[in-house]
């Protein structure tokens, strides 16, 4: 699958789900889309939270029912958190890209020869996850539309969800005695599960044991879970794809580290210049390509956020190590650099390695060739 098509697919899916405004809309169209996204997300993602929480108060003494409701409601609780995190992370990416003075998310052959290959690896990995998730989607849809058709017997007039649970006695079917005799022995009462329950216990605005209310409620509950699953899938995939493109040259994770290494190379004592200069020379297209080939094979949709935070922590530790080895020279040098010069350092990753080496040598007063290790006095 082409990279641009892959990006378009997730943008289109999130547009349908109400999380990604289509490009090119404005004015009245944008207002209509906002109304649509509010209604859609409320109906399928947020409305069930209130019904599920209210349902817990009615089944708190039935551990099996509580466990079932927890399993089904977990998806809705998770997607509410995921939507907030997705918006926060995309906003942060826009801020970082604005600081880098770039808004290009798609691959660019001119920036790095290995960038399209890196993105292609990320695309293939994400497509593999999509195949698994959409296989589950087929099962959910089959359960949604087919399962309600196979009922053991026609549902009776008595509504299990409208009868107090203490009135359901052990060994007696709820249809075998009139409602006025249900209070016979409340002390020994034990809940009896209905023969055709909905996926999970919640409040509905009609008799849930009669057609067509039963089928509508069943389809509504399973479809809401399916929509939540699609939100999680497409948010994670689109975010993973965008970040893999943005960091194809380690622009985000390695930019500040590269700046510190260059300052340390220029300011550290001359007997240690080789160690830090070596760190700068190892940054080339081969290293970038191999690093992200390894990353694309290891990163999963569930662990990507954790690995991102770990990468920032590792970069911070290396910065502290370089700072400690160089004393206060980095801090002194940093105070001399203006904000504009610092911002320019963020976009310096595409400079040829030879030019950066020559600049480093000139700042240290060394010869211009690397084959000689003597220091010019």
mmCIF file of C-alpha atoms in Angstrom:
data_model
loop_
_atom_site.group_PDB
_atom_site.id
_atom_site.type_symbol
_atom_site.label_atom_id
_atom_site.label_comp_id
_atom_site.label_asym_id
_atom_site.label_seq_id
_atom_site.Cartn_x
_atom_site.Cartn_y
_atom_site.Cartn_z
ATOM 1 C CA UNK A 1 0.000 0.000 0.000
ATOM 2 C CA UNK A 2 1.337 3.433 -0.978
ATOM 3 C CA UNK A 3 2.318 5.759 1.857
ATOM 4 C CA UNK A 4 0.030 8.568 0.733
ATOM 5 C CA UNK A 5 -2.873 6.170 0.309
ATOM 6 C CA UNK A 6 -2.197 4.750 3.753
ATOM 7 C CA UNK A 7 -2.280 8.226 5.279
ATOM 8 C CA UNK A 8 -5.454 9.117 3.360
ATOM 9 C CA UNK A 9 -7.165 5.931 4.555
ATOM 10 C CA UNK A 10 -6.704 6.764 8.239
ATOM 11 C CA UNK A 11 -7.593 10.418 7.739
ATOM 12 C CA UNK A 12 -10.819 9.371 5.993
ATOM 13 C CA UNK A 13 -11.664 6.862 8.727
ATOM 14 C CA UNK A 14 -11.091 9.416 11.484
ATOM 15 C CA UNK A 15 -13.169 11.960 9.531
ATOM 16 C CA UNK A 16 -16.098 9.536 9.513
ATOM 17 C CA UNK A 17 -15.566 8.904 13.230
ATOM 18 C CA UNK A 18 -15.600 12.660 13.907
ATOM 19 C CA UNK A 19 -11.977 13.048 14.989
ATOM 20 C CA UNK A 20 -10.247 14.488 11.918
ATOM 21 C CA UNK A 21 -11.922 17.335 9.970
ATOM 22 C CA UNK A 22 -11.749 16.747 6.193
ATOM 23 C CA UNK A 23 -9.323 19.011 4.394
ATOM 24 C CA UNK A 24 -10.800 21.886 2.449
ATOM 25 C CA UNK A 25 -14.009 22.393 4.445
ATOM 26 C CA UNK A 26 -14.827 25.799 5.894
ATOM 27 C CA UNK A 27 -17.731 28.002 6.843
ATOM 28 C CA UNK A 28 -21.085 26.241 6.966
ATOM 29 C CA UNK A 29 -19.586 22.867 6.053
ATOM 30 C CA UNK A 30 -17.214 23.060 8.999
ATOM 31 C CA UNK A 31 -20.085 23.929 11.346
ATOM 32 C CA UNK A 32 -22.151 21.006 10.056
ATOM 33 C CA UNK A 33 -19.189 18.685 10.605
ATOM 34 C CA UNK A 34 -18.804 19.895 14.204
ATOM 35 C CA UNK A 35 -22.466 19.122 14.886
ATOM 36 C CA UNK A 36 -22.036 15.708 13.273
ATOM 37 C CA UNK A 37 -18.912 14.832 15.268
ATOM 38 C CA UNK A 38 -20.531 15.879 18.562
ATOM 39 C CA UNK A 39 -23.634 13.776 17.922
ATOM 40 C CA UNK A 40 -21.699 10.779 16.636
ATOM 41 C CA UNK A 41 -19.143 10.667 19.440
ATOM 42 C CA UNK A 42 -21.796 11.271 22.076
ATOM 43 C CA UNK A 43 -24.090 8.523 20.804
ATOM 44 C CA UNK A 44 -21.476 5.817 20.286
ATOM 45 C CA UNK A 45 -18.637 6.681 22.671
ATOM 46 C CA UNK A 46 -19.769 8.826 25.586
ATOM 47 C CA UNK A 47 -23.490 8.196 26.152
ATOM 48 C CA UNK A 48 -22.947 4.612 27.297
ATOM 49 C CA UNK A 49 -20.701 5.725 30.134
ATOM 50 C CA UNK A 50 -23.658 7.275 31.948
ATOM 51 C CA UNK A 51 -25.864 4.213 31.362
ATOM 52 C CA UNK A 52 -23.115 1.812 32.436
ATOM 53 C CA UNK A 53 -22.342 3.735 35.620
ATOM 54 C CA UNK A 54 -26.049 3.863 36.441
ATOM 55 C CA UNK A 55 -26.340 0.141 35.768
ATOM 56 C CA UNK A 56 -23.635 -0.684 38.325
ATOM 57 C CA UNK A 57 -25.848 0.636 41.127
ATOM 58 C CA UNK A 58 -28.499 -1.938 40.255
ATOM 59 C CA UNK A 59 -26.222 -5.000 39.928
ATOM 60 C CA UNK A 60 -23.629 -4.261 42.600
ATOM 61 C CA UNK A 61 -24.613 -7.464 44.501
ATOM 62 C CA UNK A 62 -24.122 -9.722 41.447
ATOM 63 C CA UNK A 63 -20.385 -10.207 40.917
ATOM 64 C CA UNK A 64 -20.821 -12.037 37.608
ATOM 65 C CA UNK A 65 -22.947 -9.241 36.162
ATOM 66 C CA UNK A 66 -20.524 -6.616 37.470
ATOM 67 C CA UNK A 67 -17.577 -8.416 35.852
ATOM 68 C CA UNK A 68 -19.413 -8.643 32.530
ATOM 69 C CA UNK A 69 -20.296 -4.964 32.617
ATOM 70 C CA UNK A 70 -16.701 -4.045 33.451
ATOM 71 C CA UNK A 71 -15.431 -5.937 30.402
ATOM 72 C CA UNK A 72 -17.863 -4.201 28.068
ATOM 73 C CA UNK A 73 -17.589 -0.756 29.618
ATOM 74 C CA UNK A 74 -13.780 -0.828 29.608
ATOM 75 C CA UNK A 75 -13.770 -0.126 25.864
ATOM 76 C CA UNK A 76 -15.937 2.968 26.318
ATOM 77 C CA UNK A 77 -13.891 4.283 29.236
ATOM 78 C CA UNK A 78 -10.678 3.696 27.278
ATOM 79 C CA UNK A 79 -11.834 5.468 24.139
ATOM 80 C CA UNK A 80 -12.811 8.577 26.111
ATOM 81 C CA UNK A 81 -9.244 8.741 27.428
ATOM 82 C CA UNK A 82 -7.741 7.906 24.029
ATOM 83 C CA UNK A 83 -9.590 10.738 22.266
ATOM 84 C CA UNK A 84 -8.232 13.256 24.750
ATOM 85 C CA UNK A 85 -4.688 11.880 24.470
ATOM 86 C CA UNK A 86 -4.879 11.815 20.668
ATOM 87 C CA UNK A 87 -5.827 15.484 20.477
ATOM 88 C CA UNK A 88 -3.105 16.381 22.987
ATOM 89 C CA UNK A 89 -0.396 14.447 21.101
ATOM 90 C CA UNK A 90 -1.364 15.866 17.688
ATOM 91 C CA UNK A 91 -1.294 19.376 19.159
ATOM 92 C CA UNK A 92 2.175 18.694 20.563
ATOM 93 C CA UNK A 93 3.378 17.400 17.181
ATOM 94 C CA UNK A 94 2.126 20.570 15.489
ATOM 95 C CA UNK A 95 3.978 22.651 18.070
ATOM 96 C CA UNK A 96 7.220 20.733 17.512
ATOM 97 C CA UNK A 97 6.895 20.951 13.730
ATOM 98 C CA UNK A 98 6.267 24.689 14.011
ATOM 99 C CA UNK A 99 9.465 24.954 16.037
ATOM 100 C CA UNK A 100 11.245 22.977 13.313
ATOM 101 C CA UNK A 101 9.727 25.392 10.785
ATOM 102 C CA UNK A 102 8.242 22.588 8.750
ATOM 103 C CA UNK A 103 4.749 21.243 8.199
ATOM 104 C CA UNK A 104 5.633 18.421 5.824
ATOM 105 C CA UNK A 105 4.503 15.060 7.192
ATOM 106 C CA UNK A 106 4.770 12.998 4.000
ATOM 107 C CA UNK A 107 8.049 11.357 2.908
ATOM 108 C CA UNK A 108 10.540 13.484 1.021
ATOM 109 C CA UNK A 109 13.300 11.831 -1.001
ATOM 110 C CA UNK A 110 15.439 14.989 -0.844
ATOM 111 C CA UNK A 111 15.633 15.029 2.967
ATOM 112 C CA UNK A 112 17.058 11.553 3.360
ATOM 113 C CA UNK A 113 17.536 8.632 0.937
ATOM 114 C CA UNK A 114 16.322 6.161 3.552
ATOM 115 C CA UNK A 115 13.194 8.020 4.618
ATOM 116 C CA UNK A 116 10.661 6.427 2.192
ATOM 117 C CA UNK A 117 12.001 2.986 3.075
ATOM 118 C CA UNK A 118 11.619 3.676 6.784
ATOM 119 C CA UNK A 119 8.056 4.871 6.304
ATOM 120 C CA UNK A 120 7.287 1.854 4.114
ATOM 121 C CA UNK A 121 8.371 -0.440 6.947
ATOM 122 C CA UNK A 122 6.075 1.392 9.363
ATOM 123 C CA UNK A 123 3.218 1.128 6.870
ATOM 124 C CA UNK A 124 3.674 -2.620 6.428
ATOM 125 C CA UNK A 125 3.767 -3.127 10.178
ATOM 126 C CA UNK A 126 0.600 -1.095 10.707
ATOM 127 C CA UNK A 127 -1.208 -2.885 7.885
ATOM 128 C CA UNK A 128 -0.480 -6.168 9.636
ATOM 129 C CA UNK A 129 -2.160 -4.883 12.774
ATOM 130 C CA UNK A 130 -5.089 -3.609 10.731
ATOM 131 C CA UNK A 131 -5.678 -7.056 9.250
ATOM 132 C CA UNK A 132 -5.905 -8.545 12.734
ATOM 133 C CA UNK A 133 -8.206 -5.816 14.043
ATOM 134 C CA UNK A 134 -10.509 -5.906 11.042
ATOM 135 C CA UNK A 135 -10.769 -9.671 11.358
ATOM 136 C CA UNK A 136 -12.149 -9.020 14.838
ATOM 137 C CA UNK A 137 -14.446 -6.407 13.298
ATOM 138 C CA UNK A 138 -16.006 -9.065 11.061
ATOM 139 C CA UNK A 139 -16.670 -11.227 14.119
ATOM 140 C CA UNK A 140 -18.246 -8.308 15.979
ATOM 141 C CA UNK A 141 -20.480 -7.463 13.033
ATOM 142 C CA UNK A 142 -21.535 -11.104 12.682
ATOM 143 C CA UNK A 143 -22.347 -11.228 16.386
ATOM 144 C CA UNK A 144 -24.164 -7.917 16.085
ATOM 145 C CA UNK A 145 -26.572 -8.843 13.294
ATOM 146 C CA UNK A 146 -26.794 -12.635 13.441
ATOM 147 C CA UNK A 147 -26.783 -13.539 17.145
ATOM 148 C CA UNK A 148 -30.119 -11.838 17.971
ATOM 149 C CA UNK A 149 -31.834 -13.961 15.294
ATOM 150 C CA UNK A 150 -31.046 -17.226 17.083
ATOM 151 C CA UNK A 151 -33.164 -17.130 20.215
ATOM 152 C CA UNK A 152 -34.180 -20.158 22.232
ATOM 153 C CA UNK A 153 -37.852 -19.184 22.313
ATOM 154 C CA UNK A 154 -40.052 -16.118 21.835
ATOM 155 C CA UNK A 155 -39.465 -13.604 24.584
ATOM 156 C CA UNK A 156 -42.284 -13.321 27.096
ATOM 157 C CA UNK A 157 -44.142 -10.302 28.347
ATOM 158 C CA UNK A 158 -42.298 -10.142 31.659
ATOM 159 C CA UNK A 159 -39.294 -7.860 31.401
ATOM 160 C CA UNK A 160 -36.302 -9.146 33.354
ATOM 161 C CA UNK A 161 -34.847 -5.657 33.457
ATOM 162 C CA UNK A 162 -38.007 -4.171 34.999
ATOM 163 C CA UNK A 163 -38.393 -6.845 37.724
ATOM 164 C CA UNK A 164 -36.458 -6.251 40.990
ATOM 165 C CA UNK A 165 -33.605 -8.768 41.125
ATOM 166 C CA UNK A 166 -34.602 -9.984 44.623
ATOM 167 C CA UNK A 167 -37.846 -11.306 43.151
ATOM 168 C CA UNK A 168 -36.105 -13.892 40.969
ATOM 169 C CA UNK A 169 -36.012 -17.043 43.101
ATOM 170 C CA UNK A 170 -33.794 -20.044 42.577
ATOM 171 C CA UNK A 171 -35.368 -23.006 40.792
ATOM 172 C CA UNK A 172 -38.336 -21.063 39.441
ATOM 173 C CA UNK A 173 -38.591 -19.534 36.014
ATOM 174 C CA UNK A 174 -39.672 -15.905 35.930
ATOM 175 C CA UNK A 175 -42.590 -16.700 33.598
ATOM 176 C CA UNK A 176 -44.033 -19.545 35.732
ATOM 177 C CA UNK A 177 -45.769 -17.411 38.372
ATOM 178 C CA UNK A 178 -47.681 -14.137 38.426
ATOM 179 C CA UNK A 179 -45.968 -10.921 39.568
ATOM 180 C CA UNK A 180 -47.972 -10.730 42.825
ATOM 181 C CA UNK A 181 -46.380 -13.990 44.070
ATOM 182 C CA UNK A 182 -42.799 -12.961 43.385
ATOM 183 C CA UNK A 183 -42.240 -11.732 46.983
ATOM 184 C CA UNK A 184 -42.712 -15.216 48.427
ATOM 185 C CA UNK A 185 -39.281 -15.646 49.971
ATOM 186 C CA UNK A 186 -37.055 -12.618 49.435
ATOM 187 C CA UNK A 187 -34.548 -13.773 52.057
ATOM 188 C CA UNK A 188 -33.553 -16.826 50.019
ATOM 189 C CA UNK A 189 -33.692 -15.045 46.680
ATOM 190 C CA UNK A 190 -30.892 -15.419 44.166
ATOM 191 C CA UNK A 191 -30.653 -13.692 40.786
ATOM 192 C CA UNK A 192 -31.423 -15.858 37.797
ATOM 193 C CA UNK A 193 -29.881 -14.745 34.520
ATOM 194 C CA UNK A 194 -32.244 -14.156 31.609
ATOM 195 C CA UNK A 195 -32.259 -16.651 28.767
ATOM 196 C CA UNK A 196 -31.484 -14.032 26.136
ATOM 197 C CA UNK A 197 -29.567 -11.213 27.828
ATOM 198 C CA UNK A 198 -28.126 -8.236 26.066
ATOM 199 C CA UNK A 199 -24.325 -8.101 25.769
ATOM 200 C CA UNK A 200 -24.220 -6.223 29.071
ATOM 201 C CA UNK A 201 -26.690 -4.848 31.584
ATOM 202 C CA UNK A 202 -27.712 -1.244 31.016
ATOM 203 C CA UNK A 203 -30.786 0.927 31.019
ATOM 204 C CA UNK A 204 -32.866 0.978 27.832
ATOM 205 C CA UNK A 205 -35.929 3.039 27.112
ATOM 206 C CA UNK A 206 -38.196 0.167 26.112
ATOM 207 C CA UNK A 207 -38.913 -3.466 26.984
ATOM 208 C CA UNK A 208 -35.557 -5.098 26.251
ATOM 209 C CA UNK A 209 -37.057 -8.611 26.122
ATOM 210 C CA UNK A 210 -39.510 -7.902 23.326
ATOM 211 C CA UNK A 211 -38.945 -7.464 19.601
ATOM 212 C CA UNK A 212 -37.857 -5.191 18.016
ATOM 213 C CA UNK A 213 -36.474 -3.442 21.112
ATOM 214 C CA UNK A 214 -34.234 -6.418 21.891
ATOM 215 C CA UNK A 215 -32.631 -6.485 18.432
ATOM 216 C CA UNK A 216 -32.187 -2.703 18.352
ATOM 217 C CA UNK A 217 -30.582 -2.622 21.808
ATOM 218 C CA UNK A 218 -28.346 -5.585 20.964
ATOM 219 C CA UNK A 219 -27.129 -4.006 17.709
ATOM 220 C CA UNK A 220 -26.680 -0.628 19.381
ATOM 221 C CA UNK A 221 -24.493 -2.041 22.155
ATOM 222 C CA UNK A 222 -22.254 -4.068 19.857
ATOM 223 C CA UNK A 223 -21.947 -1.287 17.292
ATOM 224 C CA UNK A 224 -20.889 1.170 19.988
ATOM 225 C CA UNK A 225 -18.101 -1.190 21.008
ATOM 226 C CA UNK A 226 -17.117 -1.589 17.354
ATOM 227 C CA UNK A 227 -16.935 2.197 16.892
ATOM 228 C CA UNK A 228 -14.749 2.495 19.989
ATOM 229 C CA UNK A 229 -12.438 -0.191 18.609
ATOM 230 C CA UNK A 230 -12.112 1.667 15.304
ATOM 231 C CA UNK A 231 -11.321 4.915 17.140
ATOM 232 C CA UNK A 232 -8.484 3.212 18.996
ATOM 233 C CA UNK A 233 -7.159 1.525 15.829
ATOM 234 C CA UNK A 234 -7.091 4.574 13.575
ATOM 235 C CA UNK A 235 -5.854 7.010 16.226
ATOM 236 C CA UNK A 236 -2.899 4.771 17.040
ATOM 237 C CA UNK A 237 -2.077 4.010 13.394
ATOM 238 C CA UNK A 238 -2.262 7.594 12.173
ATOM 239 C CA UNK A 239 -0.253 8.882 15.121
ATOM 240 C CA UNK A 240 2.359 6.147 14.655
ATOM 241 C CA UNK A 241 2.641 6.930 10.943
ATOM 242 C CA UNK A 242 3.011 10.684 11.457
ATOM 243 C CA UNK A 243 5.634 10.294 14.176
ATOM 244 C CA UNK A 244 7.647 7.769 12.146
ATOM 245 C CA UNK A 245 7.758 10.270 9.267
ATOM 246 C CA UNK A 246 8.597 13.220 11.509
ATOM 247 C CA UNK A 247 11.431 11.345 13.202
ATOM 248 C CA UNK A 248 12.796 9.644 10.079
ATOM 249 C CA UNK A 249 15.993 11.634 10.557
ATOM 250 C CA UNK A 250 15.793 11.698 14.354
ATOM 251 C CA UNK A 251 14.732 15.339 14.018
ATOM 252 C CA UNK A 252 12.666 15.307 17.198
ATOM 253 C CA UNK A 253 14.417 12.829 19.475
ATOM 254 C CA UNK A 254 17.984 13.641 18.464
ATOM 255 C CA UNK A 255 17.941 17.352 17.633
ATOM 256 C CA UNK A 256 18.757 18.722 21.082
ATOM 257 C CA UNK A 257 21.226 15.876 21.662
ATOM 258 C CA UNK A 258 23.019 16.738 18.427
ATOM 259 C CA UNK A 259 23.263 20.362 19.529
ATOM 260 C CA UNK A 260 24.774 19.394 22.877
ATOM 261 C CA UNK A 261 27.296 17.039 21.235
ATOM 262 C CA UNK A 262 28.479 19.754 18.857
ATOM 263 C CA UNK A 263 28.890 22.253 21.676
ATOM 264 C CA UNK A 264 30.684 19.661 23.787
ATOM 265 C CA UNK A 265 32.998 18.829 20.879
ATOM 266 C CA UNK A 266 33.899 22.495 20.532
ATOM 267 C CA UNK A 267 34.304 23.269 24.220
ATOM 268 C CA UNK A 268 35.563 20.120 25.944
ATOM 269 C CA UNK A 269 39.243 19.662 26.747
ATOM 270 C CA UNK A 270 41.232 18.758 23.643
ATOM 271 C CA UNK A 271 42.346 15.361 24.875
ATOM 272 C CA UNK A 272 38.711 14.149 24.762
ATOM 273 C CA UNK A 273 37.722 15.732 21.463
ATOM 274 C CA UNK A 274 37.888 12.415 19.578
ATOM 275 C CA UNK A 275 35.254 10.748 21.754
ATOM 276 C CA UNK A 276 32.650 13.431 21.198
ATOM 277 C CA UNK A 277 33.591 14.075 17.583
ATOM 278 C CA UNK A 278 33.080 10.360 16.974
ATOM 279 C CA UNK A 279 29.502 10.639 18.207
ATOM 280 C CA UNK A 280 28.831 13.340 15.634
ATOM 281 C CA UNK A 281 30.398 11.437 12.734
ATOM 282 C CA UNK A 282 28.259 8.341 13.280
ATOM 283 C CA UNK A 283 25.105 10.191 12.308
ATOM 284 C CA UNK A 284 24.562 9.351 8.656
ATOM 285 C CA UNK A 285 21.896 7.863 6.466
ATOM 286 C CA UNK A 286 22.965 4.276 7.080
ATOM 287 C CA UNK A 287 22.729 4.666 10.847
ATOM 288 C CA UNK A 288 19.381 6.418 10.549
ATOM 289 C CA UNK A 289 17.979 3.777 8.223
ATOM 290 C CA UNK A 290 19.163 0.845 10.308
ATOM 291 C CA UNK A 291 17.968 2.468 13.543
ATOM 292 C CA UNK A 292 14.466 2.920 12.238
ATOM 293 C CA UNK A 293 14.447 -0.498 10.589
ATOM 294 C CA UNK A 294 15.015 -1.934 14.064
ATOM 295 C CA UNK A 295 12.472 0.445 15.582
ATOM 296 C CA UNK A 296 9.803 -0.400 13.019
ATOM 297 C CA UNK A 297 10.178 -4.096 13.793
ATOM 298 C CA UNK A 298 10.010 -3.618 17.559
ATOM 299 C CA UNK A 299 7.430 -0.873 18.028
ATOM 300 C CA UNK A 300 3.852 -2.008 18.527
ATOM 301 C CA UNK A 301 0.723 0.076 18.759
ATOM 302 C CA UNK A 302 0.439 -0.736 22.457
ATOM 303 C CA UNK A 303 3.998 0.123 23.455
ATOM 304 C CA UNK A 304 4.777 3.055 21.155
ATOM 305 C CA UNK A 305 3.923 5.743 23.704
ATOM 306 C CA UNK A 306 6.083 4.049 26.327
ATOM 307 C CA UNK A 307 9.006 3.676 23.912
ATOM 308 C CA UNK A 308 8.708 7.340 22.935
ATOM 309 C CA UNK A 309 8.963 8.389 26.561
ATOM 310 C CA UNK A 310 11.869 5.988 27.076
ATOM 311 C CA UNK A 311 13.692 7.486 24.081
ATOM 312 C CA UNK A 312 13.322 10.969 25.522
ATOM 313 C CA UNK A 313 14.601 9.749 28.895
ATOM 314 C CA UNK A 314 17.636 8.084 27.278
ATOM 315 C CA UNK A 315 18.388 11.257 25.300
ATOM 316 C CA UNK A 316 18.129 13.274 28.494
ATOM 317 C CA UNK A 317 20.509 10.905 30.337
ATOM 318 C CA UNK A 318 23.069 11.161 27.528
ATOM 319 C CA UNK A 319 22.789 14.936 27.618
ATOM 320 C CA UNK A 320 23.420 14.918 31.361
ATOM 321 C CA UNK A 321 26.419 12.605 30.863
ATOM 322 C CA UNK A 322 27.938 14.910 28.235
ATOM 323 C CA UNK A 323 27.227 17.923 30.446
ATOM 324 C CA UNK A 324 28.937 16.334 33.435
ATOM 325 C CA UNK A 325 31.988 15.369 31.383
ATOM 326 C CA UNK A 326 32.372 18.885 29.999
ATOM 327 C CA UNK A 327 31.789 20.885 33.152
ATOM 328 C CA UNK A 328 30.227 24.316 32.792
ATOM 329 C CA UNK A 329 31.443 24.912 29.255
ATOM 330 C CA UNK A 330 28.153 23.858 27.678
ATOM 331 C CA UNK A 331 26.179 26.187 29.897
ATOM 332 C CA UNK A 332 28.534 29.080 29.135
ATOM 333 C CA UNK A 333 28.329 28.402 25.405
ATOM 334 C CA UNK A 334 24.560 28.076 25.513
ATOM 335 C CA UNK A 335 24.203 31.520 27.028
ATOM 336 C CA UNK A 336 26.081 32.989 24.071
ATOM 337 C CA UNK A 337 23.825 31.496 21.413
ATOM 338 C CA UNK A 338 20.747 33.468 20.452
ATOM 339 C CA UNK A 339 17.320 31.899 20.093
ATOM 340 C CA UNK A 340 17.425 32.154 16.313
ATOM 341 C CA UNK A 341 20.734 30.338 16.157
ATOM 342 C CA UNK A 342 19.384 27.660 18.481
ATOM 343 C CA UNK A 343 16.348 27.137 16.257
ATOM 344 C CA UNK A 344 18.622 26.816 13.259
ATOM 345 C CA UNK A 345 20.432 23.972 15.009
ATOM 346 C CA UNK A 346 17.191 21.948 14.988
ATOM 347 C CA UNK A 347 17.132 21.823 11.193
ATOM 348 C CA UNK A 348 20.825 21.116 10.774
ATOM 349 C CA UNK A 349 20.478 17.335 10.599
ATOM 350 C CA UNK A 350 20.452 17.412 6.789
ATOM 351 C CA UNK A 351 23.833 19.178 6.503
ATOM 352 C CA UNK A 352 26.599 17.079 4.938
ATOM 353 C CA UNK A 353 28.739 15.285 7.481
ATOM 354 C CA UNK A 354 31.957 16.573 5.894
ATOM 355 C CA UNK A 355 30.972 20.214 6.387
ATOM 356 C CA UNK A 356 30.094 19.685 10.044
ATOM 357 C CA UNK A 357 33.400 17.883 10.590
ATOM 358 C CA UNK A 358 35.353 20.708 8.999
ATOM 359 C CA UNK A 359 33.528 23.291 11.095
ATOM 360 C CA UNK A 360 34.305 21.262 14.223
ATOM 361 C CA UNK A 361 37.967 20.989 13.274
ATOM 362 C CA UNK A 362 38.230 24.714 12.616
ATOM 363 C CA UNK A 363 36.630 25.547 15.974
ATOM 364 C CA UNK A 364 39.122 23.250 17.725
ATOM 365 C CA UNK A 365 42.093 24.549 15.740
ATOM 366 C CA UNK A 366 42.800 21.112 14.258
ATOM 367 C CA UNK A 367 43.978 20.097 10.808
ATOM 368 C CA UNK A 368 41.268 19.661 8.213
ATOM 369 C CA UNK A 369 41.975 15.951 7.597
ATOM 370 C CA UNK A 370 40.890 13.152 9.916
ATOM 371 C CA UNK A 371 43.865 10.899 9.204
ATOM 372 C CA UNK A 372 46.122 13.032 11.444
ATOM 373 C CA UNK A 373 45.517 12.920 15.159
ATOM 374 C CA UNK A 374 47.943 15.604 16.288
ATOM 375 C CA UNK A 375 46.705 18.813 17.826
ATOM 376 C CA UNK A 376 47.936 22.110 16.448
ATOM 377 C CA UNK A 377 49.491 24.058 19.272
#
